[in-house]
Coordinates of C-alpha atoms and ligand atoms in Angstrom, one line a residue:
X1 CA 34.0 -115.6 -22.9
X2 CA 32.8 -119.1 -23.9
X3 CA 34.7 -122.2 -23.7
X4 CA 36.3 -122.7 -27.5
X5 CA 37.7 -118.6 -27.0
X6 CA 39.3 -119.6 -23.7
X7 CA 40.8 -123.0 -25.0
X8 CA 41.9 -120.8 -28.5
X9 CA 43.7 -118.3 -26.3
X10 CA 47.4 -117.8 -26.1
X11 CA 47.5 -117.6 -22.1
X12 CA 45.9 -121.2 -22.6
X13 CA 48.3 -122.7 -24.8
X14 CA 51.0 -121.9 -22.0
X15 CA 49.2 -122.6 -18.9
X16 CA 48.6 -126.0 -20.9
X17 CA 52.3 -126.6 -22.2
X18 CA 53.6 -125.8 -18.6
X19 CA 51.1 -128.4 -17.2
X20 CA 52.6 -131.1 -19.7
X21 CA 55.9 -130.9 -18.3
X22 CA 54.9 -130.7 -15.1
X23 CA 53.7 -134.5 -15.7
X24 CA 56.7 -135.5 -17.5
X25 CA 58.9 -134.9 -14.6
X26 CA 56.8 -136.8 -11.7
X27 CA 56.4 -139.5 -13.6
X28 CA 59.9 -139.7 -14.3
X29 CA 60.5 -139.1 -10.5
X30 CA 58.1 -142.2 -9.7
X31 CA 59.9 -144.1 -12.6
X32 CA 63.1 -143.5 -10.9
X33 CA 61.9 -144.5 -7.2
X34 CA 60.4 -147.8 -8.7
X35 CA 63.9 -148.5 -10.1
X36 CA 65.6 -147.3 -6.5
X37 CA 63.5 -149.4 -5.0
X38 CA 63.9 -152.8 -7.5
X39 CA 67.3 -152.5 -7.7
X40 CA 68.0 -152.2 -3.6
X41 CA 66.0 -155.3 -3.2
X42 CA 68.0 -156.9 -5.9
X43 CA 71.4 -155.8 -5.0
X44 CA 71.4 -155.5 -1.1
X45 CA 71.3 -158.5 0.8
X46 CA 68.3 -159.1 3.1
X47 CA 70.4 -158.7 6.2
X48 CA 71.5 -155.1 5.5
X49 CA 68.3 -154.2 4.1
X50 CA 66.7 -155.6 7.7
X51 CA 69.6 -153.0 9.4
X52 CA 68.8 -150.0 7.4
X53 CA 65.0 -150.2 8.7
X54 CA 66.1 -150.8 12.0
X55 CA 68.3 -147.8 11.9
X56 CA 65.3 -145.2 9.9
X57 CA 63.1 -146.9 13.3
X58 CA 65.7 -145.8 15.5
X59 CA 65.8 -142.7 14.4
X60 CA 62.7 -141.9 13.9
X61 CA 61.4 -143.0 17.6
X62 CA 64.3 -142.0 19.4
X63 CA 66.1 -138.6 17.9
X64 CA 63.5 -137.2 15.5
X65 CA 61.3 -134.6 17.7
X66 CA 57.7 -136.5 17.7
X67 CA 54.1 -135.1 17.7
X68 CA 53.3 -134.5 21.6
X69 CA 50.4 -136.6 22.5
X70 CA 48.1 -134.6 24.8
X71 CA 47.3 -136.5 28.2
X72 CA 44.4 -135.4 29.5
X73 CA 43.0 -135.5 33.3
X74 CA 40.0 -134.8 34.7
X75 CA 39.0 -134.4 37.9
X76 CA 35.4 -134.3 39.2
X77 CA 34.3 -132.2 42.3
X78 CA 30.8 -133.7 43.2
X79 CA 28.1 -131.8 45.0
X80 CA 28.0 -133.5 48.3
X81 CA 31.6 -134.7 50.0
X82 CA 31.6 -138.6 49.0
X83 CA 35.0 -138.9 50.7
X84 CA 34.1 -137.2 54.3
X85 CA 30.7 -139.4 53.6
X86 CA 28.4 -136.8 54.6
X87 CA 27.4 -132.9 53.8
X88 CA 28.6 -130.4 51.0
X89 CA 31.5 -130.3 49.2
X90 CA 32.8 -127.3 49.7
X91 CA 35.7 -126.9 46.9
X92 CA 32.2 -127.6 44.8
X93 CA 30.7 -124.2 45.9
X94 CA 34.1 -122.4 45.8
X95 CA 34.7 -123.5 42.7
X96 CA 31.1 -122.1 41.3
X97 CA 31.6 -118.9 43.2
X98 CA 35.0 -118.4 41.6
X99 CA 33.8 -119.5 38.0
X100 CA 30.9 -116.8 38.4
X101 CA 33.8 -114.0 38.6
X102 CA 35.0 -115.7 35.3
X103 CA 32.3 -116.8 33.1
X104 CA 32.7 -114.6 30.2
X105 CA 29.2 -113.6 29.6
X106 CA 29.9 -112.7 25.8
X107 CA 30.9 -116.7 25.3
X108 CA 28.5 -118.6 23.1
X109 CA 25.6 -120.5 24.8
X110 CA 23.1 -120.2 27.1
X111 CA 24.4 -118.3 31.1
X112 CA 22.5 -119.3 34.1
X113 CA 22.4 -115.7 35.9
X114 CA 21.5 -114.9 39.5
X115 CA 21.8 -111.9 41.9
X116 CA 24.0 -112.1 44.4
X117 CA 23.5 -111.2 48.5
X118 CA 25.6 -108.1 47.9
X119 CA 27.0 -107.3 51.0
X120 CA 23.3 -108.1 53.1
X121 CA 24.2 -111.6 53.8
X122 CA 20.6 -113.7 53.2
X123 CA 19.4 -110.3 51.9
X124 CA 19.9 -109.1 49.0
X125 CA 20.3 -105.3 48.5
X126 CA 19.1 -103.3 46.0
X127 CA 22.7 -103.4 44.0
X128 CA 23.5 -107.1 44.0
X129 CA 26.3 -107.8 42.0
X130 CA 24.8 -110.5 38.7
X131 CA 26.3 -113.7 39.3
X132 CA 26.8 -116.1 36.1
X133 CA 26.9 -120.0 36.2
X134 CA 26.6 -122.5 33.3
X135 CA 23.9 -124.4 32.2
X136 CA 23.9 -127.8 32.9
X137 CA 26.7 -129.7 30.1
X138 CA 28.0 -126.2 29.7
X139 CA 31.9 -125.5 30.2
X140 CA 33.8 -122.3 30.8
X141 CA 37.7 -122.0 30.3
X142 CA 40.1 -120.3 32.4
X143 CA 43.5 -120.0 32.5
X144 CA 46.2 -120.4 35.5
X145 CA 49.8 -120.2 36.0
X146 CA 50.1 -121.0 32.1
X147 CA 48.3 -123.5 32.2
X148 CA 44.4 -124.5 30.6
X149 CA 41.8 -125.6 32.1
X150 CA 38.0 -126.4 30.9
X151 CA 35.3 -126.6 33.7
X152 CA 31.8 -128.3 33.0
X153 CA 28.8 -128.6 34.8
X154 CA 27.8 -132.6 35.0
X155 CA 25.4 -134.4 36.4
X156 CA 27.4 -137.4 37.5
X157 CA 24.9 -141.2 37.8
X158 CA 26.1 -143.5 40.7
X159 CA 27.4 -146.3 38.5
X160 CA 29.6 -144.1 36.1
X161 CA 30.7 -140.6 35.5
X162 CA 28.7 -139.3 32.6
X163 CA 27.0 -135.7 31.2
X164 CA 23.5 -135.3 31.4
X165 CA 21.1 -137.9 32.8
X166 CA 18.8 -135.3 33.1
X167 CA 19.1 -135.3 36.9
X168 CA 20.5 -131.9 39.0
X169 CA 24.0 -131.3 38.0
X170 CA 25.4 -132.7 41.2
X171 CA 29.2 -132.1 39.8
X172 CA 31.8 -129.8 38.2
X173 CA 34.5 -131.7 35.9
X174 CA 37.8 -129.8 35.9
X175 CA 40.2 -131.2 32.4
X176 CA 43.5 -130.1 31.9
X177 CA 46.7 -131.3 30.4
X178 CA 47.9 -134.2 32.7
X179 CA 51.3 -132.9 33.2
X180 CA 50.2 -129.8 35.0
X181 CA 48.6 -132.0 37.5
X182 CA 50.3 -131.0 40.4
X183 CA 49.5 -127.4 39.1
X184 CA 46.1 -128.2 39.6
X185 CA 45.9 -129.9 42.8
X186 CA 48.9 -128.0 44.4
X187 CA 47.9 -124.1 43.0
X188 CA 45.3 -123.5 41.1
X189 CA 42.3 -125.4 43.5
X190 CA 43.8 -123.8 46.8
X191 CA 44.1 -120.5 44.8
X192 CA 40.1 -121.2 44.1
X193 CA 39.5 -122.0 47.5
X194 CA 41.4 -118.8 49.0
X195 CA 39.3 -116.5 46.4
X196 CA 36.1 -117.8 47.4
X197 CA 36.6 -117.1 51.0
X198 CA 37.7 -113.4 50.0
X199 CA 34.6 -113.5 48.1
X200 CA 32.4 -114.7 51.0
X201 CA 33.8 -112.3 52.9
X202 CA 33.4 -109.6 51.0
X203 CA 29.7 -110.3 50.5
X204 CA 28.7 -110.7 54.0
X205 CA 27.8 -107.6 55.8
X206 CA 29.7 -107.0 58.9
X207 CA 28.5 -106.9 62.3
X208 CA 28.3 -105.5 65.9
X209 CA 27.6 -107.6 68.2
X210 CA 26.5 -106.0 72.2
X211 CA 26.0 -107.6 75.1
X212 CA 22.9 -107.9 77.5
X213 CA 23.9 -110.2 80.7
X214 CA 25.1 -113.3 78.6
X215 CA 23.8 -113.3 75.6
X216 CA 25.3 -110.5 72.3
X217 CA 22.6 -109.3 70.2
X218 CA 23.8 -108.1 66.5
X219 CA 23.3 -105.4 64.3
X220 CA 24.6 -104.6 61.0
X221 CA 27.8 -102.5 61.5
X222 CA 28.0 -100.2 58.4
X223 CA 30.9 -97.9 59.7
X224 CA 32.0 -96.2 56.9
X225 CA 35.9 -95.4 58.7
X226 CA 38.5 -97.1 56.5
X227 CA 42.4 -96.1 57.2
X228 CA 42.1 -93.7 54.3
X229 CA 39.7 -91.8 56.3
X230 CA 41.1 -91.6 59.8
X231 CA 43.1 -89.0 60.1
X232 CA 46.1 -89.8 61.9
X233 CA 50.5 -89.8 61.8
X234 CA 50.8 -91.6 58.4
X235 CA 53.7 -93.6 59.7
X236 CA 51.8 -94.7 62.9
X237 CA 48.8 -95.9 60.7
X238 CA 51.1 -97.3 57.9
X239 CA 52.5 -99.7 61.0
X240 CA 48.9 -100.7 62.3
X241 CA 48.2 -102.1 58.9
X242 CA 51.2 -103.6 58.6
X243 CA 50.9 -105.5 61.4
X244 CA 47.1 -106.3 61.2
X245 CA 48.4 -107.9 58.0
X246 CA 50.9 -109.7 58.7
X247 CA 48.7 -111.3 61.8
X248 CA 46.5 -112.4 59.6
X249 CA 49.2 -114.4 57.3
X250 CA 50.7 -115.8 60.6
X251 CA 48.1 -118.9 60.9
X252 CA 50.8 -121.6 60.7
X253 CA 53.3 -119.2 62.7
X254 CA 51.2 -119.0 65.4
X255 CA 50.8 -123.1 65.7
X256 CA 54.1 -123.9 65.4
X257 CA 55.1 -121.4 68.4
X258 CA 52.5 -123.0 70.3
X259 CA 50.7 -119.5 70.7
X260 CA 46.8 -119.0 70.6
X261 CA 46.2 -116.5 67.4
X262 CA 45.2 -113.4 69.0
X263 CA 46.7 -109.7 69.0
X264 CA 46.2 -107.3 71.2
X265 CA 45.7 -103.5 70.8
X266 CA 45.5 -100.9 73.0
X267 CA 44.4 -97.6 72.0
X268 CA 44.7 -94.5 74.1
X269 CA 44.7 -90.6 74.0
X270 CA 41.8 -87.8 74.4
X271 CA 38.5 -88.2 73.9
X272 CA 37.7 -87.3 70.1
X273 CA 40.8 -87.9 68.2
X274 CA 39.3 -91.4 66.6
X275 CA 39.8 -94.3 68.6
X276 CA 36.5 -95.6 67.9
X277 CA 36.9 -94.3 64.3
X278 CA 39.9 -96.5 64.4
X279 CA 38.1 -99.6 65.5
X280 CA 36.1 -99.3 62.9
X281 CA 38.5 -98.6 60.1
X282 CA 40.4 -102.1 61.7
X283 CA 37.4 -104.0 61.4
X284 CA 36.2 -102.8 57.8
X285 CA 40.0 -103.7 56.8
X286 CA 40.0 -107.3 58.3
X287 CA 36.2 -107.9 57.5
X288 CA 35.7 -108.8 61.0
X289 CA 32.7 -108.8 63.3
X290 CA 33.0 -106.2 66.6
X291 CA 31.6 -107.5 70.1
X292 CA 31.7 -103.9 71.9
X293 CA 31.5 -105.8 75.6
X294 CA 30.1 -103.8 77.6
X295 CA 31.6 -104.9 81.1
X296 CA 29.0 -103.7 83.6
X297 CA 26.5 -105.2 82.0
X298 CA 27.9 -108.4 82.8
X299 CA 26.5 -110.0 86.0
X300 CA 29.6 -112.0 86.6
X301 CA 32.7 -114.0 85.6
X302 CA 31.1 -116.9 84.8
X303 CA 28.5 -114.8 82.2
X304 CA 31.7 -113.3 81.1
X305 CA 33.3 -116.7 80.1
X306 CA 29.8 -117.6 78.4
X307 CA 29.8 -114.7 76.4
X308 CA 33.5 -114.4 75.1
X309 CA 33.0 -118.3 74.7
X310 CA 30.6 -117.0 72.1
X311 CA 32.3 -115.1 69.9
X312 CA 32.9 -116.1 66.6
X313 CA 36.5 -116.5 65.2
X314 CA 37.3 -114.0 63.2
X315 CA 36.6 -111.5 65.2
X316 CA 37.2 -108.3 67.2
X317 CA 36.4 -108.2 71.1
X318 CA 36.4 -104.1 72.5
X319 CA 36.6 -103.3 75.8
X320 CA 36.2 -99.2 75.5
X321 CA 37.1 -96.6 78.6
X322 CA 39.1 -100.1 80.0
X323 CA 40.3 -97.5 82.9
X324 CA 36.9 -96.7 84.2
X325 CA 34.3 -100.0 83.4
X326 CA 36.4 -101.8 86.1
X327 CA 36.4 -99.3 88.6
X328 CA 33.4 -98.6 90.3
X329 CA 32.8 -102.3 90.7
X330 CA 36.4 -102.7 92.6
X331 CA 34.8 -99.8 95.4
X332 CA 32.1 -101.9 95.7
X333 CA 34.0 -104.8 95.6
X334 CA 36.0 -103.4 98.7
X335 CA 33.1 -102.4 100.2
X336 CA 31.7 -105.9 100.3
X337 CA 34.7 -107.5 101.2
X338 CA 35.8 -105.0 103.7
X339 CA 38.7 -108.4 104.5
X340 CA 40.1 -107.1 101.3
X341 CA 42.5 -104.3 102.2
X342 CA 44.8 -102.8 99.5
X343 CA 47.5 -104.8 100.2
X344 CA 45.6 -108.1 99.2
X345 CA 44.1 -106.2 96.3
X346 CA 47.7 -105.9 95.3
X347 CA 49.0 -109.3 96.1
X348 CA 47.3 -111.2 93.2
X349 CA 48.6 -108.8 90.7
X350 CA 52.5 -109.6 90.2
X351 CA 53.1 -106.3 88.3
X352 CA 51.6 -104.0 91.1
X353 CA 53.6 -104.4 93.9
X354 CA 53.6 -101.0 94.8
X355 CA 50.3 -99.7 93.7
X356 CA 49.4 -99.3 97.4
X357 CA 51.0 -96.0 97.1
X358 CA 49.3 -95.2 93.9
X359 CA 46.6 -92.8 93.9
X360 CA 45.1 -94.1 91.1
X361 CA 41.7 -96.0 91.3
X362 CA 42.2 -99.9 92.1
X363 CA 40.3 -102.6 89.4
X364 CA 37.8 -104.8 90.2
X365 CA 39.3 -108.2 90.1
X366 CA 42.7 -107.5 89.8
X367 CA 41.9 -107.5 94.0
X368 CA 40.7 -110.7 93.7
X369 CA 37.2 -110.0 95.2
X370 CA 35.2 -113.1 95.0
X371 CA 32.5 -112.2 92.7
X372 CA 29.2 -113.9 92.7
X373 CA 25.9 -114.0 90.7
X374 CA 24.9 -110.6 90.0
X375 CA 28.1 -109.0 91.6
X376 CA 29.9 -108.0 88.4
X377 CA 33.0 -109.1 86.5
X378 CA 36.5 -108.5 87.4
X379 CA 39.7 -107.1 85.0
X380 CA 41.1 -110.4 86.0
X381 CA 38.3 -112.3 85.8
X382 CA 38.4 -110.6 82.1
X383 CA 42.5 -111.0 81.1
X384 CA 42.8 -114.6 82.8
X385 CA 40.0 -115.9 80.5
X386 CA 41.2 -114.1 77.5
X387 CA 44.5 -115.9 78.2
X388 CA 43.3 -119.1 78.9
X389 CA 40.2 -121.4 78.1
X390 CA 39.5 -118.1 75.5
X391 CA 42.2 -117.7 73.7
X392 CA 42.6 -121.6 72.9
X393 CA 38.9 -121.4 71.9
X394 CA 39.2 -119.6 68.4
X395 CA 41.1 -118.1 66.3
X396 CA 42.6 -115.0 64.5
X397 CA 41.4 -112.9 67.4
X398 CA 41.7 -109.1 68.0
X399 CA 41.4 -107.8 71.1
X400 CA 41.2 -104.0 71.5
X401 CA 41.0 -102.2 74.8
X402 CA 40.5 -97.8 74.4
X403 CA 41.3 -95.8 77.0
X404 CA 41.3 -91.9 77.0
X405 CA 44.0 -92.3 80.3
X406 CA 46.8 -94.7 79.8
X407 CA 48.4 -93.8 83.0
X408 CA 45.4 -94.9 85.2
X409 CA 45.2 -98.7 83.8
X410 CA 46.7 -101.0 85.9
X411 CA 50.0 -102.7 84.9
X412 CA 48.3 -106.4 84.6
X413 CA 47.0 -104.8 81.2
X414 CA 51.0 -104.3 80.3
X415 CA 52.0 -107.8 81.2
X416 CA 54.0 -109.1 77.7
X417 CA 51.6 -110.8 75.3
X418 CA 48.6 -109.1 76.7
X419 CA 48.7 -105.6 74.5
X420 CA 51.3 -106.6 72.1
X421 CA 50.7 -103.0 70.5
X422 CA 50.4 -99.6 71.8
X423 CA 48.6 -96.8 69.6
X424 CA 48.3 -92.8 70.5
X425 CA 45.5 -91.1 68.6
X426 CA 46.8 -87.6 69.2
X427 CA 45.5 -83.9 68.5
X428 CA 45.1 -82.7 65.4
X429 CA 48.6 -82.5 63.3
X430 CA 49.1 -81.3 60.0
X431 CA 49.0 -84.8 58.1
X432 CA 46.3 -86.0 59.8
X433 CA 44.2 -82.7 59.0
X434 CA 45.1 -82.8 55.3
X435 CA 43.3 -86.4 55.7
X436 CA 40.1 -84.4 56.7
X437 CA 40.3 -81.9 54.8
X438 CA 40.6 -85.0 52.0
X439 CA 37.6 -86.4 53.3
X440 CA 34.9 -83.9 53.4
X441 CA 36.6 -81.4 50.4
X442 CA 38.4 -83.6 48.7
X443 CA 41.2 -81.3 48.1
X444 CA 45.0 -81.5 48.7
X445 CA 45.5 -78.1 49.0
X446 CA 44.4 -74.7 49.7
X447 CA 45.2 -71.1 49.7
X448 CA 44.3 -71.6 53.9
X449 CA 46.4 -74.4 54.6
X450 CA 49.7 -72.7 55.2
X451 CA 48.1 -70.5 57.8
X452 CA 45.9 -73.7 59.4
X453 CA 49.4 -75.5 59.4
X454 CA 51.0 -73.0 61.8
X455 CA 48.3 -72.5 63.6
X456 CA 48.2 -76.7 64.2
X457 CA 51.5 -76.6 65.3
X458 CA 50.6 -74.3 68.0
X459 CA 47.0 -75.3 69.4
X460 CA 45.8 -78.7 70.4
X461 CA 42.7 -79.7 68.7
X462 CA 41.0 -83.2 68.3
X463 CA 40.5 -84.3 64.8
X464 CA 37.0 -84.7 66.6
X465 CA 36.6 -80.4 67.0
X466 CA 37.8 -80.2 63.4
X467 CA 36.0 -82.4 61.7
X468 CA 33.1 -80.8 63.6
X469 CA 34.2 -77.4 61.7
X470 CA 34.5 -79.0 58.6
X471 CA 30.9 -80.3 58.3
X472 CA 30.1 -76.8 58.8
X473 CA 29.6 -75.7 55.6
X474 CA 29.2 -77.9 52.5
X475 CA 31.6 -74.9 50.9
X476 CA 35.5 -75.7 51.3
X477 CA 36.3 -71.9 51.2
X478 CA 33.6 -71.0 54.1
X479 CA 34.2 -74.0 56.1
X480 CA 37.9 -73.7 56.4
X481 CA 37.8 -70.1 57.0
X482 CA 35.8 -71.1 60.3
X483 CA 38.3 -73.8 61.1
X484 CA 41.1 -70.8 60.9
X485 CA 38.9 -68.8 63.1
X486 CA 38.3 -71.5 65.6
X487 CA 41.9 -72.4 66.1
X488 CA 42.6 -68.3 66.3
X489 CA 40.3 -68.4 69.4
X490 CA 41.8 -71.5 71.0
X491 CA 45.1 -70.0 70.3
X492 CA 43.5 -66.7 71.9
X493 CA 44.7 -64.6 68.8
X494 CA 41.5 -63.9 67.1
X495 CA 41.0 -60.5 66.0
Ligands
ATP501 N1 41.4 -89.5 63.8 C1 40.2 -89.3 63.2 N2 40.0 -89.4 61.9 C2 38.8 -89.2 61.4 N3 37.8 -88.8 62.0 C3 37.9 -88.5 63.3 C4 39.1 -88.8 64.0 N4 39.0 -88.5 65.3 C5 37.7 -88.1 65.4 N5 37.1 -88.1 64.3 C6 35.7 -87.7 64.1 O1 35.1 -87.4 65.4 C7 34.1 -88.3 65.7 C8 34.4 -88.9 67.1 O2 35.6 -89.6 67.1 P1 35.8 -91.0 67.8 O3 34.6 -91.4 68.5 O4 36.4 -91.9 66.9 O5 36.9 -90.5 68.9 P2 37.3 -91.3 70.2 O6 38.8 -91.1 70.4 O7 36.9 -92.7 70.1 O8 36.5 -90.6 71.3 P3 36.2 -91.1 72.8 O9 37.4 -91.3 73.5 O10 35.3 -90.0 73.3 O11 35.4 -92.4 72.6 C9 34.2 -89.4 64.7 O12 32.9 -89.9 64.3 C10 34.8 -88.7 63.5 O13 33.8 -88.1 62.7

C-alpha cells in the first residue's frame, strides 16, 4: 500500500480525527494551568503564597515516602595483615577459599581455575576437587542472611585504594549496602572464616602419628571406620557423638570454668568388638590427628613430657591395652627399688588404699618408682602430665585409653575429670550385626536374619568373628549361611 491509499483510507480519517481532539484538550488543559497559575499570583497575597510552598516542602520531605538512597560500604581485606604489621592476612585466604565454593562458573567472564590438594595435604591426588577464583578486577556476588554482597579482586597501590595497577592483586573488596554493616562484620565474615576452616579441614589428610623414644613419626591415617560403620548399641554410639560434639562447641565453656579443653575416653571390652575401629571412626568424625603412644617405647618421664608436649592441638592421644603397657615396667620397677614395698606403691595413689590386698598387677608409677634415663615411664608419670603442664598446653584434646580388662586398671585412671566417659564395645547384638551386615551386603534384611537374631541372643560373638564370616564370601546368601553355621557351632547345635 503506498502512501496517498493509506492517507485516502477510512481507518485514517479516524485515527486522524481522534488525534485532533486529543490536541484540543491539552492545550486547553495548559491554557487552564497558565490562567491557575496568573490568577493565584494576582489574587493571593505573597505571604500565603510563601506558606503554601512551605507546606507542599513539608510534605513532601517529611510525610511523602521518598526514593531510598543506597549507602554503599566497602571494605577491603588486603593480602598481607597491615594492622598486625606483619605476615598474611588470613580472612584474605578464607575469604578466597570460601568464594571458590561460590563462584558460579556459568557467570560471564573470564575464571581463574586451579586443582585443589584434595584430601593429600601439599599433594594433590588424582581427584582434586577444581577450585575457581576471579581474575584480577573480576567480582562475584553472593548472598547472606538477606543481604547482598559483591566481592572483587583488586590490586590496592600504597597511596590510594584503586583497581588494577597492573601489579598482583594484593586485595579483595567486599561492597554491600551500608546498613547491613553489622551484618557484615558481625555474621557473614566470621561465617566465612568458620567455613574455611571446615574446608581446610576437610582437605587435609589425617594422620597417625607413633612414637620412637621422643620423637612421633607420621603417616597418613586413611581408616575408613566412620560411626555408620561400627557396629555397635545404636543408643551408646548416638551418645558418643553427642558428646564428641558438643566438646567441640564448648571452647568458650571450657575458659570460663577455668578448665583445660580435653575429654577423656575410656574404652573397654574383648578383644575384637571395635575399639580400635572406634578410634578411628572418632577421629575421622572430628578430623583429628591420632598419636597411638606407645608407652614402652618411652625411655622415661621426661621423653614422655617431650613428646605429649608435641602434639598438635586438635588432636587425639591413645594409650591402647592401658592395663598391661604399665605393668611389666612396675615389676621391674620393684625389683630395682626393692625399698619400694606395696604399701608405698600404694601410698602415692589416694584412690588405692587398699590395693595391697588386690591381686591385680600394680602400675608402674602409680608406686612412685623413681624412674631415670632409660628406665621407662610411669602411669603417673603419664596422668600427672596429662593433668598438668599438658593439658594447659593445647587445646580441644581427646584422650582415649582401650583396655580389653577394666577391672585390672588401677583406680587413679577413675579419678573425676580423668575419663569423663566410659564406653563397652560388647559382643555381637542384633543391631550392631545389622550394621555389618549393612556394611559388607548392603542389605536391611534377609530371609536369615530371624534365625541369626536368636541365635545372637544366645551366643557371644565379637563383631570381630562376624565380620570375619562376612568377608567370606562376596555372595550375601553364601556368606550369611556360614555366619548361621558358625554361631550353630559356638552354640554347639550344629547339625
Ligand atoms: N564394632 C565393630 N564394628 C565394625 N567392625 C568391627 C567391630 N569390631 C570389630 N570389627 C572388625 O574387626 C576388626 C578388629 O576390630 P578392632 O581392632 O576394632 O577391635 P578391638 O576391640 O580394638 O580389638 P583389640 O582389643 O584386640 O585391639 C576390625 O578391623 C573390624 O573389621
Amino acid at each position: 500500500m503506498d502512501l496517498s491509499s493509506v492517507l485516502a483510507s477510512p481507518s485514517y480519517g479516524k485515527a486522524a480525527e481522534t488525534y485532533k481532539k486529543a490536541v484540543t484538550v491539552a492545550a486547553a488543559a495548559a491554557g487552564y494551568a497558565v490562567v491557575a497559575r496568573t490568577m493565584a499570583r494576582e489574587l493571593l497575597p505573597d505571604e500565603v503564597r510563601g506558606a503554601a510552598r512551605w507546606a507542599a516542602s513539608v510534605v513532601r520531605d517529611h510525610i511523602l515516602p521518598r526514593p531510598k538512597q543506597r549507602r554503599v560500604k566497602t571494605l577491603y581485606i588486603g593480602r598481607a595483615s597491615e594492622l598486625s604489621g606483619h605476615g598474611d592476612n588470613r580472612l584474605f585466604w578464607d575469604a578466597r577459599a570460601y568464594l571458590a565454593t561460590r563462584i558460579d562458573p556459568r557467570a560471564e567472564g573470564p575464571l581463574i581455575v586451579a586443582a585443589g590438594a584434595g584430601g593429600g595435604g601439599a599433594q594433590a591426588q588424582p581427584q582434586a576437587p577444581l577450585l575457581l577464583s576471579m581474575v584480577p578486577g573480576g567480582s562475584a556476588t553472593d548472598a547472606f542472611l538477606g543481604v547482598e554482597f559483591t566481592w572483587r579482586l583488586v590490586t590496592v597501590s600504597r597511596r590510594n585504594k584503586d583497581d588494577g595497577d597492573g601489579g598482583r592483586p594484593s586485595a579483595l573488596a567486599l561492597t554491600f549496602d551500608a546498613e547491613h554493616t553489622d551484618v557484615a562484620l558481625g555474621e557473614y565474615l566470621p561465617f566465612i572464616m568458620a567455613a574455611a576452616e571446615a574446608q581446610r579441614r576437610q582437605d587435609t589428610a589425617l594422620k597417625i602419628f607413633m612414637n620412637t623414644g621422643w620423637s612421633w613419626h607420621g603417616i597418613s591415617h586413611h581408616h575408613p571406620a566412620t560411626f555408620d560403620t561400627v557396629a555397635m548399641d545404636p543408643a551408646l554410639k548416638n551418645a558418643v557423638v553427642a558428646d564428641l560434639d558438643r566438646f567441640l562447641k564448648r571452647r568458650e565453656y571450657y575458659r570460663r570454668i577455668g578448665k583445660a579443653w580435653k575429654r577423656g575416653y575410656l574404652l573397654y571390652g574383648p578383644p575384637g568388638t571395635g575399639k580400635s575401629s572406634l578410634v578411628a571412626a572418632m577421629a575421622n568424625h572430628l578430623h583429628f590427628n591420632i598419636y597411638d603412644l606407645d608407652p614402652s617405647h618411652v625411655p622415661s618421664n621426661s621423653d614422655l613430657q617431650r613428646l605429649l608436649l608435641g602434639m598438635a592441638n586438635k588432636s587425639i592421644l591413645v594409650v591402647e591395652d592401658i592395663d598391661c603397657c604399665f605393668t611389666a615396667k612396675s615389676r621391674e620397677s620393684v625389683a630395682q627399688y626393692p625399698y619400694i614395698t606395696d604399701d608405698d606403691a600404694d601410698a602415692d595413689d589416694d584412690d588405692a588404699s587398699d590395693s595391697s590386698q588386690d591381686p591385680k598387677p600394680k602400675l608402674a608409677g602409680v608406686s612412685g618408682a623413681p624412674t631415670k634415663e632409660g628406665e621407662g615411664i610411669t602411669l603417673s608419670g603419664l596422668l600427672n602430665f596429662i593433668d598438668g603442664l599438658w593439658s594447659t598446653s593445647g587445646e580441644e584434646r581427646i584422650i582415649i585409653f582401650t583396655t580389653n580388662y577394666k577391672d585390672r586398671l588401677d583406680s587413679a585412671l577413675f579419678r573425676p575429670g580423668r575419663m569423663d566417659m566410659h564406653i563397652y564395645m560388647g559382643y555381637c547384638c542384633w543391631e550392631a550385626f545389622k550394621t555389618l551386615a549393612k556394611n559388607y551386603f548392603l542389605v536391611d534384611d534377609h530371609a536369615l536374619f530371624p534365625e541369626i537374631q536368636e541365635l545372637l541372643g544366645k551366643v557371644e560373638v565379637t563383631p570381630a568373628e562376624v565380620s570375619e564370616m562376612l568377608l567370606r564370601s562376596e555372595d550375601a546368601d553364601v556368606a550369611l549361611q556360614g555366619l548361621v553355621e558358625f554361631l550353630q557351632d559356638k552354640e554347639g547345635t550344629k547339625p
